[in-house]
Amino acid sequence: MKDILDTPAERELPPATAARMRADLMTSIRRPRRRRAVRLGIATVATAAAVVAGVAMVPNDGEAGHLAMGSGELSPTLHQALKQCLRWNAQHERLPVSMDDLSVAAEQGHRVLALFMTETGYFTCDVSRPPHEEASGGTSGERVWPQRKWLPGPIQRLLLTSTDFDGGDVAVTGRVSARVHRLVLEHGDGHTTTARMVNGVFGLLSEGASVTKDAELVSYDTTGAEIDRRLLFRPSDEFDNCYVDSSGTVVYGEPGADCRPAEPWGR
């Protein structure tokens, strides 16, 4: 998985903001195994205002969230935010994607989250622009995706951005197997946020209280039984077990004892 880092033009940012971004970026460089997209400050004219995302409002732990499951369900402001994502992607000439490749998009307040998928790879991003502030965001993607058909267990995280290094407000995208009926982020302090899922993918924007370093993603099946629990801030390529496909080939983790079956993913 490749994280995309686009250094902001500091001359367009307030001094305090530029200093914070430099510190965040240097921390990420010093810890290369942390496969987590770092939030970036990027000067832009695109906005992500608080609007309905073209579909019905969905109650979620007392909050109202919005979900779009395709390019035809986008509000004008959500559409502009996703165009900003596509511009960031095009700057690096990564995976060619368009609005037609949108799998899921979520909108909460001034934050937007999206996952684009093709037959070979994926691109995912978040955009945040509070009123009267510059836009910031994080991106992740992979042009060639050898493990596309398989998941390391019931869930695979593709993007994680956070306002603090291991906490604050978070945005998460990923994939789930057919066994997962409900996916919940436990903040680590008693609060929770429920992910929006559609066709084997999910988007999650934390709601209410800030997330702590002990936050976990918890999966449930159709009976309400817990089937998986994993730390949110653990590197996405670090596993307790290896996972093998139907032929016995290791697709995730290092070969060794206690390999488990990878779970199939299909859209």
C-alpha positions as a LaTeX table, in Angstrom:
\begin{tabular}{lrrr}
\hline
Residue & $x$ (\AA) & $y$ (\AA) & $z$ (\AA) \\
\hline
Met1 & 0.00 & 0.00 & 0.00 \\
Lys2 & 1.43 & 3.38 & $-0.95$ \\
Asp3 & 0.62 & 6.58 & 0.94 \\
Ile4 & 0.73 & 9.77 & $-1.12$ \\
Leu5 & 2.27 & 12.82 & 0.53 \\
Asp6 & 1.88 & 16.19 & $-1.13$ \\
Thr7 & 3.91 & 18.89 & 0.63 \\
Pro8 & 1.87 & 22.07 & 1.12 \\
Ala9 & 2.94 & 25.44 & $-0.19$ \\
Glu10 & 3.88 & 27.04 & 3.11 \\
Arg11 & 3.78 & 30.56 & 1.77 \\
Glu12 & 0.00 & 30.21 & 1.49 \\
Leu13 & $-0.49$ & 28.94 & 5.05 \\
Pro14 & $-0.57$ & 30.64 & 8.44 \\
Pro15 & 2.84 & 30.21 & 10.19 \\
Ala16 & 1.42 & 28.07 & 13.04 \\
Thr17 & $-0.35$ & 25.78 & 10.60 \\
Ala18 & 2.78 & 25.38 & 8.46 \\
Ala19 & 4.88 & 24.52 & 11.52 \\
Arg20 & 2.41 & 21.89 & 12.65 \\
Met21 & 2.32 & 20.32 & 9.20 \\
Arg22 & 6.13 & 20.17 & 8.99 \\
Ala23 & 6.22 & 18.42 & 12.36 \\
Asp24 & 3.56 & 15.90 & 11.31 \\
Leu25 & 5.32 & 15.18 & 8.02 \\
Met26 & 8.74 & 14.70 & 9.65 \\
Thr27 & 7.22 & 12.38 & 12.24 \\
Ser28 & 5.78 & 10.27 & 9.43 \\
Ile29 & 9.12 & 10.14 & 7.60 \\
Arg30 & 10.92 & 9.03 & 10.74 \\
Arg31 & 8.42 & 6.18 & 11.22 \\
Pro32 & 8.07 & 4.66 & 7.71 \\
Arg33 & 6.28 & 1.50 & 8.86 \\
Arg34 & 3.29 & 3.52 & 9.96 \\
Arg35 & 1.11 & 2.89 & 6.92 \\
Arg36 & $-1.25$ & 5.69 & 7.76 \\
Ala37 & $-1.95$ & 8.67 & 5.58 \\
Val38 & $-0.80$ & 11.90 & 7.25 \\
Arg39 & $-3.19$ & 14.79 & 7.12 \\
Leu40 & $-1.87$ & 17.46 & 4.79 \\
Gly41 & $-2.59$ & 21.15 & 4.45 \\
Ile42 & $-3.16$ & 21.93 & 0.77 \\
Ala43 & $-4.15$ & 25.36 & $-0.48$ \\
Thr44 & $-7.25$ & 25.03 & $-2.66$ \\
Val45 & $-10.48$ & 26.74 & $-3.63$ \\
Ala46 & $-12.57$ & 23.57 & $-3.33$ \\
Thr47 & $-15.01$ & 23.42 & $-0.44$ \\
Ala48 & $-16.71$ & 20.63 & 1.47 \\
Ala49 & $-19.69$ & 22.26 & 3.12 \\
Ala50 & $-22.24$ & 20.56 & 5.37 \\
Val51 & $-24.97$ & 19.36 & 3.04 \\
Val52 & $-27.05$ & 16.25 & 2.41 \\
Ala53 & $-25.11$ & 13.87 & 0.15 \\
Gly54 & $-27.93$ & 13.15 & $-2.26$ \\
Val55 & $-29.56$ & 10.37 & $-0.21$ \\
Ala56 & $-31.64$ & 10.06 & 2.94 \\
Met57 & $-30.10$ & 11.03 & 6.27 \\
Val58 & $-29.09$ & 7.96 & 8.27 \\
Pro59 & $-29.31$ & 8.04 & 12.10 \\
Asn60 & $-26.06$ & 6.98 & 13.74 \\
Asp61 & $-25.57$ & 7.00 & 17.51 \\
Gly62 & $-27.75$ & 10.06 & 17.82 \\
Glu63 & $-25.98$ & 11.92 & 15.01 \\
Ala64 & $-27.02$ & 12.44 & 11.40 \\
Gly65 & $-24.61$ & 11.19 & 8.75 \\
His66 & $-24.82$ & 11.14 & 4.98 \\
Leu67 & $-23.86$ & 8.45 & 2.52 \\
Ala68 & $-23.45$ & 8.33 & $-1.24$ \\
Met69 & $-23.02$ & 5.06 & $-3.08$ \\
Gly70 & $-22.29$ & 6.32 & $-6.57$ \\
Ser71 & $-21.55$ & 9.40 & $-8.64$ \\
Gly72 & $-25.26$ & 9.97 & $-9.34$ \\
Glu73 & $-26.01$ & 10.60 & $-5.65$ \\
Leu74 & $-23.61$ & 13.49 & $-5.04$ \\
Ser75 & $-24.65$ & 16.94 & $-3.89$ \\
Pro76 & $-22.86$ & 19.90 & $-5.55$ \\
Thr77 & $-20.55$ & 20.50 & $-2.56$ \\
Leu78 & $-19.73$ & 16.81 & $-2.15$ \\
His79 & $-19.02$ & 16.66 & $-5.87$ \\
Gln80 & $-16.55$ & 19.55 & $-5.55$ \\
Ala81 & $-14.78$ & 17.90 & $-2.63$ \\
Leu82 & $-14.37$ & 14.67 & $-4.59$ \\
Lys83 & $-13.04$ & 16.61 & $-7.57$ \\
Gln84 & $-10.34$ & 17.89 & $-5.20$ \\
Cys85 & $-9.49$ & 14.27 & $-4.36$ \\
Leu86 & $-9.19$ & 13.46 & $-8.04$ \\
Arg87 & $-6.92$ & 16.47 & $-8.61$ \\
Trp88 & $-4.58$ & 15.27 & $-5.85$ \\
Asn89 & $-4.55$ & 11.83 & $-7.45$ \\
Ala90 & $-3.82$ & 13.25 & $-10.91$ \\
Gln91 & $-0.92$ & 15.34 & $-9.58$ \\
His92 & 0.94 & 12.14 & $-8.77$ \\
Glu93 & $-0.23$ & 10.23 & $-11.87$ \\
Arg94 & $-1.31$ & 7.33 & $-9.71$ \\
Leu95 & $-4.29$ & 5.11 & $-10.51$ \\
Pro96 & $-6.47$ & 6.65 & $-13.24$ \\
Val97 & $-9.92$ & 7.07 & $-11.66$ \\
Ser98 & $-13.00$ & 9.19 & $-12.28$ \\
Met99 & $-16.31$ & 9.90 & $-10.58$ \\
Asp100 & $-17.66$ & 6.77 & $-12.28$ \\
Asp101 & $-15.29$ & 4.69 & $-10.13$ \\
Leu102 & $-16.70$ & 5.98 & $-6.84$ \\
Ser103 & $-17.63$ & 3.08 & $-4.53$ \\
Val104 & $-18.62$ & 4.96 & $-1.38$ \\
Ala105 & $-18.50$ & 8.52 & $-0.07$ \\
Ala106 & $-19.45$ & 9.81 & 3.37 \\
Glu107 & $-19.99$ & 13.40 & 4.52 \\
Gln108 & $-20.10$ & 14.70 & 8.08 \\
Gly109 & $-20.00$ & 18.42 & 8.75 \\
His110 & $-17.01$ & 19.88 & 6.89 \\
Arg111 & $-15.42$ & 16.45 & 6.30 \\
Val112 & $-15.74$ & 14.25 & 3.21 \\
Leu113 & $-14.40$ & 10.74 & 2.71 \\
Ala114 & $-14.32$ & 8.71 & $-0.52$ \\
Leu115 & $-13.14$ & 5.41 & $-1.94$ \\
Phe116 & $-12.68$ & 4.90 & $-5.70$ \\
Met117 & $-12.12$ & 1.38 & $-7.04$ \\
Thr118 & $-11.26$ & $-0.08$ & $-10.43$ \\
Glu119 & $-10.64$ & $-3.63$ & $-11.67$ \\
Thr120 & $-6.93$ & $-3.29$ & $-10.87$ \\
Gly121 & $-6.55$ & $-0.95$ & $-7.90$ \\
Tyr122 & $-8.02$ & 1.69 & $-5.63$ \\
Phe123 & $-7.67$ & 5.34 & $-4.60$ \\
Thr124 & $-9.08$ & 6.73 & $-1.36$ \\
Cys125 & $-8.98$ & 10.16 & 0.25 \\
Asp126 & $-10.49$ & 12.52 & 2.76 \\
Val127 & $-11.00$ & 16.28 & 2.48 \\
Ser128 & $-11.57$ & 18.63 & 5.38 \\
Arg129 & $-12.16$ & 22.37 & 5.14 \\
Pro130 & $-13.63$ & 24.13 & 8.15 \\
Pro131 & $-15.10$ & 27.56 & 7.41 \\
His132 & $-12.46$ & 30.21 & 6.61 \\
Glu133 & $-9.61$ & 27.66 & 6.69 \\
Glu134 & $-7.50$ & 26.04 & 4.00 \\
Ala135 & $-8.36$ & 22.51 & 2.89 \\
Ser136 & $-6.43$ & 19.55 & 4.24 \\
Gly137 & $-6.61$ & 15.89 & 3.50 \\
Gly138 & $-5.01$ & 12.50 & 3.22 \\
Thr139 & $-4.79$ & 10.03 & 0.35 \\
Ser140 & $-3.80$ & 6.43 & $-0.22$ \\
Gly141 & $-3.89$ & 4.17 & $-3.24$ \\
Glu142 & $-2.47$ & 1.31 & $-5.20$ \\
Arg143 & $-2.34$ & 0.99 & $-8.98$ \\
Val144 & $-1.69$ & $-2.76$ & $-9.04$ \\
Trp145 & $-3.38$ & $-4.70$ & $-6.27$ \\
Pro146 & $-2.32$ & $-8.37$ & $-6.21$ \\
Gln147 & $-4.40$ & $-9.16$ & $-3.09$ \\
Arg148 & $-7.59$ & $-7.66$ & $-4.50$ \\
Lys149 & $-9.58$ & $-10.90$ & $-4.18$ \\
Trp150 & $-8.63$ & $-11.57$ & $-0.56$ \\
Leu151 & $-8.87$ & $-9.94$ & 2.85 \\
Pro152 & $-6.73$ & $-10.48$ & 5.97 \\
Gly153 & $-9.70$ & $-11.67$ & 8.00 \\
Pro154 & $-13.14$ & $-10.02$ & 7.95 \\
Ile155 & $-11.84$ & $-6.47$ & 7.41 \\
Gln156 & $-9.06$ & $-4.57$ & 5.67 \\
Arg157 & $-8.29$ & $-0.91$ & 6.31 \\
Leu158 & $-7.24$ & 1.09 & 3.23 \\
Leu159 & $-7.02$ & 4.64 & 4.58 \\
Leu160 & $-6.66$ & 6.12 & 8.04 \\
Thr161 & $-6.17$ & 9.82 & 8.69 \\
Ser162 & $-6.35$ & 11.54 & 12.06 \\
Thr163 & $-6.06$ & 15.07 & 13.39 \\
Asp164 & $-3.62$ & 13.89 & 16.08 \\
Phe165 & $-0.88$ & 11.30 & 15.61 \\
Asp166 & $-2.80$ & 8.56 & 17.42 \\
Gly167 & $-6.18$ & 10.11 & 18.10 \\
Gly168 & $-8.48$ & 13.06 & 17.56 \\
Asp169 & $-10.99$ & 13.00 & 14.69 \\
Val170 & $-10.43$ & 10.12 & 12.27 \\
Ala171 & $-11.46$ & 9.13 & 8.75 \\
Val172 & $-11.27$ & 5.48 & 7.70 \\
Thr173 & $-12.05$ & 3.55 & 4.52 \\
Gly174 & $-11.67$ & $-0.14$ & 3.80 \\
Arg175 & $-13.20$ & $-3.44$ & 2.74 \\
Val176 & $-15.19$ & $-6.12$ & 4.56 \\
Ser177 & $-16.03$ & $-9.75$ & 3.84 \\
Ala178 & $-19.55$ & $-11.09$ & 3.42 \\
Arg179 & $-19.54$ & $-12.17$ & 7.06 \\
Val180 & $-19.53$ & $-8.57$ & 8.33 \\
His181 & $-23.00$ & $-7.18$ & 8.91 \\
Arg182 & $-22.01$ & $-4.25$ & 11.14 \\
Leu183 & $-18.71$ & $-2.44$ & 11.74 \\
Val184 & $-18.21$ & $-0.16$ & 14.74 \\
Leu185 & $-15.35$ & 2.07 & 15.80 \\
Glu186 & $-14.95$ & 2.03 & 19.58 \\
His187 & $-13.22$ & 5.30 & 20.43 \\
Gly188 & $-11.51$ & 3.89 & 23.51 \\
Asp189 & $-13.43$ & 6.07 & 25.95 \\
Gly190 & $-16.91$ & 4.56 & 25.78 \\
His191 & $-18.06$ & 6.42 & 22.63 \\
Thr192 & $-18.67$ & 4.67 & 19.31 \\
Thr193 & $-19.18$ & 5.45 & 15.63 \\
Thr194 & $-20.84$ & 3.04 & 13.21 \\
Ala195 & $-19.32$ & 2.69 & 9.74 \\
Arg196 & $-21.37$ & 3.04 & 6.56 \\
Met197 & $-21.09$ & $-0.11$ & 4.44 \\
Val198 & $-22.14$ & $-0.90$ & 0.88 \\
Asn199 & $-21.12$ & $-3.67$ & $-1.52$ \\
Gly200 & $-18.20$ & $-4.84$ & 0.60 \\
Val201 & $-16.64$ & $-1.42$ & 1.25 \\
Phe202 & $-17.01$ & 1.03 & 4.11 \\
Gly203 & $-16.44$ & 4.65 & 5.03 \\
Leu204 & $-16.25$ & 6.00 & 8.56 \\
Leu205 & $-15.98$ & 9.55 & 9.91 \\
Ser206 & $-15.72$ & 9.64 & 13.69 \\
Glu207 & $-18.55$ & 11.45 & 15.48 \\
Gly208 & $-18.75$ & 13.16 & 18.84 \\
Ala209 & $-15.84$ & 12.64 & 21.23 \\
Ser210 & $-12.27$ & 12.39 & 19.96 \\
Val211 & $-10.79$ & 8.97 & 19.29 \\
Thr212 & $-8.00$ & 7.72 & 21.60 \\
Lys213 & $-4.91$ & 5.64 & 20.87 \\
Asp214 & $-6.77$ & 2.58 & 22.20 \\
Ala215 & $-9.54$ & 2.81 & 19.59 \\
Glu216 & $-10.63$ & $-0.47$ & 17.95 \\
Leu217 & $-12.57$ & $-1.53$ & 14.87 \\
Val218 & $-15.08$ & $-4.21$ & 15.85 \\
Ser219 & $-16.99$ & $-6.41$ & 13.36 \\
Tyr220 & $-20.30$ & $-8.19$ & 13.97 \\
Asp221 & $-22.16$ & $-10.84$ & 11.99 \\
Thr222 & $-25.88$ & $-10.98$ & 11.20 \\
Thr223 & $-26.67$ & $-12.47$ & 14.64 \\
Gly224 & $-24.93$ & $-9.59$ & 16.42 \\
Ala225 & $-22.01$ & $-11.77$ & 17.50 \\
Glu226 & $-18.55$ & $-10.19$ & 17.51 \\
Ile227 & $-16.28$ & $-11.82$ & 14.91 \\
Asp228 & $-13.23$ & $-9.53$ & 14.83 \\
Arg229 & $-11.58$ & $-6.83$ & 16.91 \\
Arg230 & $-8.42$ & $-4.95$ & 15.97 \\
Leu231 & $-6.60$ & $-1.80$ & 17.04 \\
Leu232 & $-7.33$ & 1.16 & 14.77 \\
Phe233 & $-3.84$ & 2.66 & 14.91 \\
Arg234 & $-1.91$ & $-0.53$ & 14.29 \\
Pro235 & $-0.02$ & $-0.43$ & 10.94 \\
Ser236 & $-2.24$ & $-1.94$ & 8.26 \\
Asp237 & 0.52 & $-4.32$ & 7.07 \\
Glu238 & 1.26 & $-5.73$ & 10.52 \\
Phe239 & $-0.50$ & $-8.99$ & 11.45 \\
Asp240 & $-0.47$ & $-11.49$ & 14.32 \\
Asn241 & $-1.04$ & $-14.28$ & 11.80 \\
Cys242 & $-0.34$ & $-14.92$ & 8.16 \\
Tyr243 & $-3.25$ & $-15.41$ & 5.75 \\
Val244 & $-3.40$ & $-17.84$ & 2.83 \\
Asp245 & $-5.68$ & $-17.97$ & $-0.20$ \\
Ser246 & $-7.59$ & $-21.05$ & $-1.41$ \\
Ser247 & $-4.43$ & $-22.50$ & $-2.98$ \\
Gly248 & $-2.44$ & $-22.17$ & 0.23 \\
Thr249 & $-0.37$ & $-19.21$ & $-0.99$ \\
Val250 & 0.43 & $-16.58$ & 1.64 \\
Val251 & $-1.24$ & $-13.31$ & 0.63 \\
Tyr252 & $-0.85$ & $-11.33$ & 3.88 \\
Gly253 & 1.78 & $-11.46$ & 6.59 \\
Glu254 & 4.97 & $-13.47$ & 6.83 \\
Pro255 & 4.91 & $-17.23$ & 6.15 \\
Gly256 & 5.00 & $-19.26$ & 9.34 \\
Ala257 & 2.96 & $-21.23$ & 11.81 \\
Asp258 & $-0.70$ & $-20.53$ & 12.53 \\
Cys259 & $-1.61$ & $-19.25$ & 9.08 \\
Arg260 & $-5.32$ & $-18.59$ & 8.71 \\
Pro261 & $-7.57$ & $-18.66$ & 5.64 \\
Ala262 & $-7.86$ & $-15.26$ & 3.94 \\
Glu263 & $-11.47$ & $-14.25$ & 3.44 \\
Pro264 & $-12.75$ & $-13.70$ & $-0.12$ \\
Trp265 & $-13.94$ & $-10.29$ & $-1.18$ \\
Gly266 & $-16.39$ & $-9.68$ & $-4.00$ \\
Arg267 & $-18.24$ & $-6.54$ & $-4.98$ \\
\hline
\end{tabular}
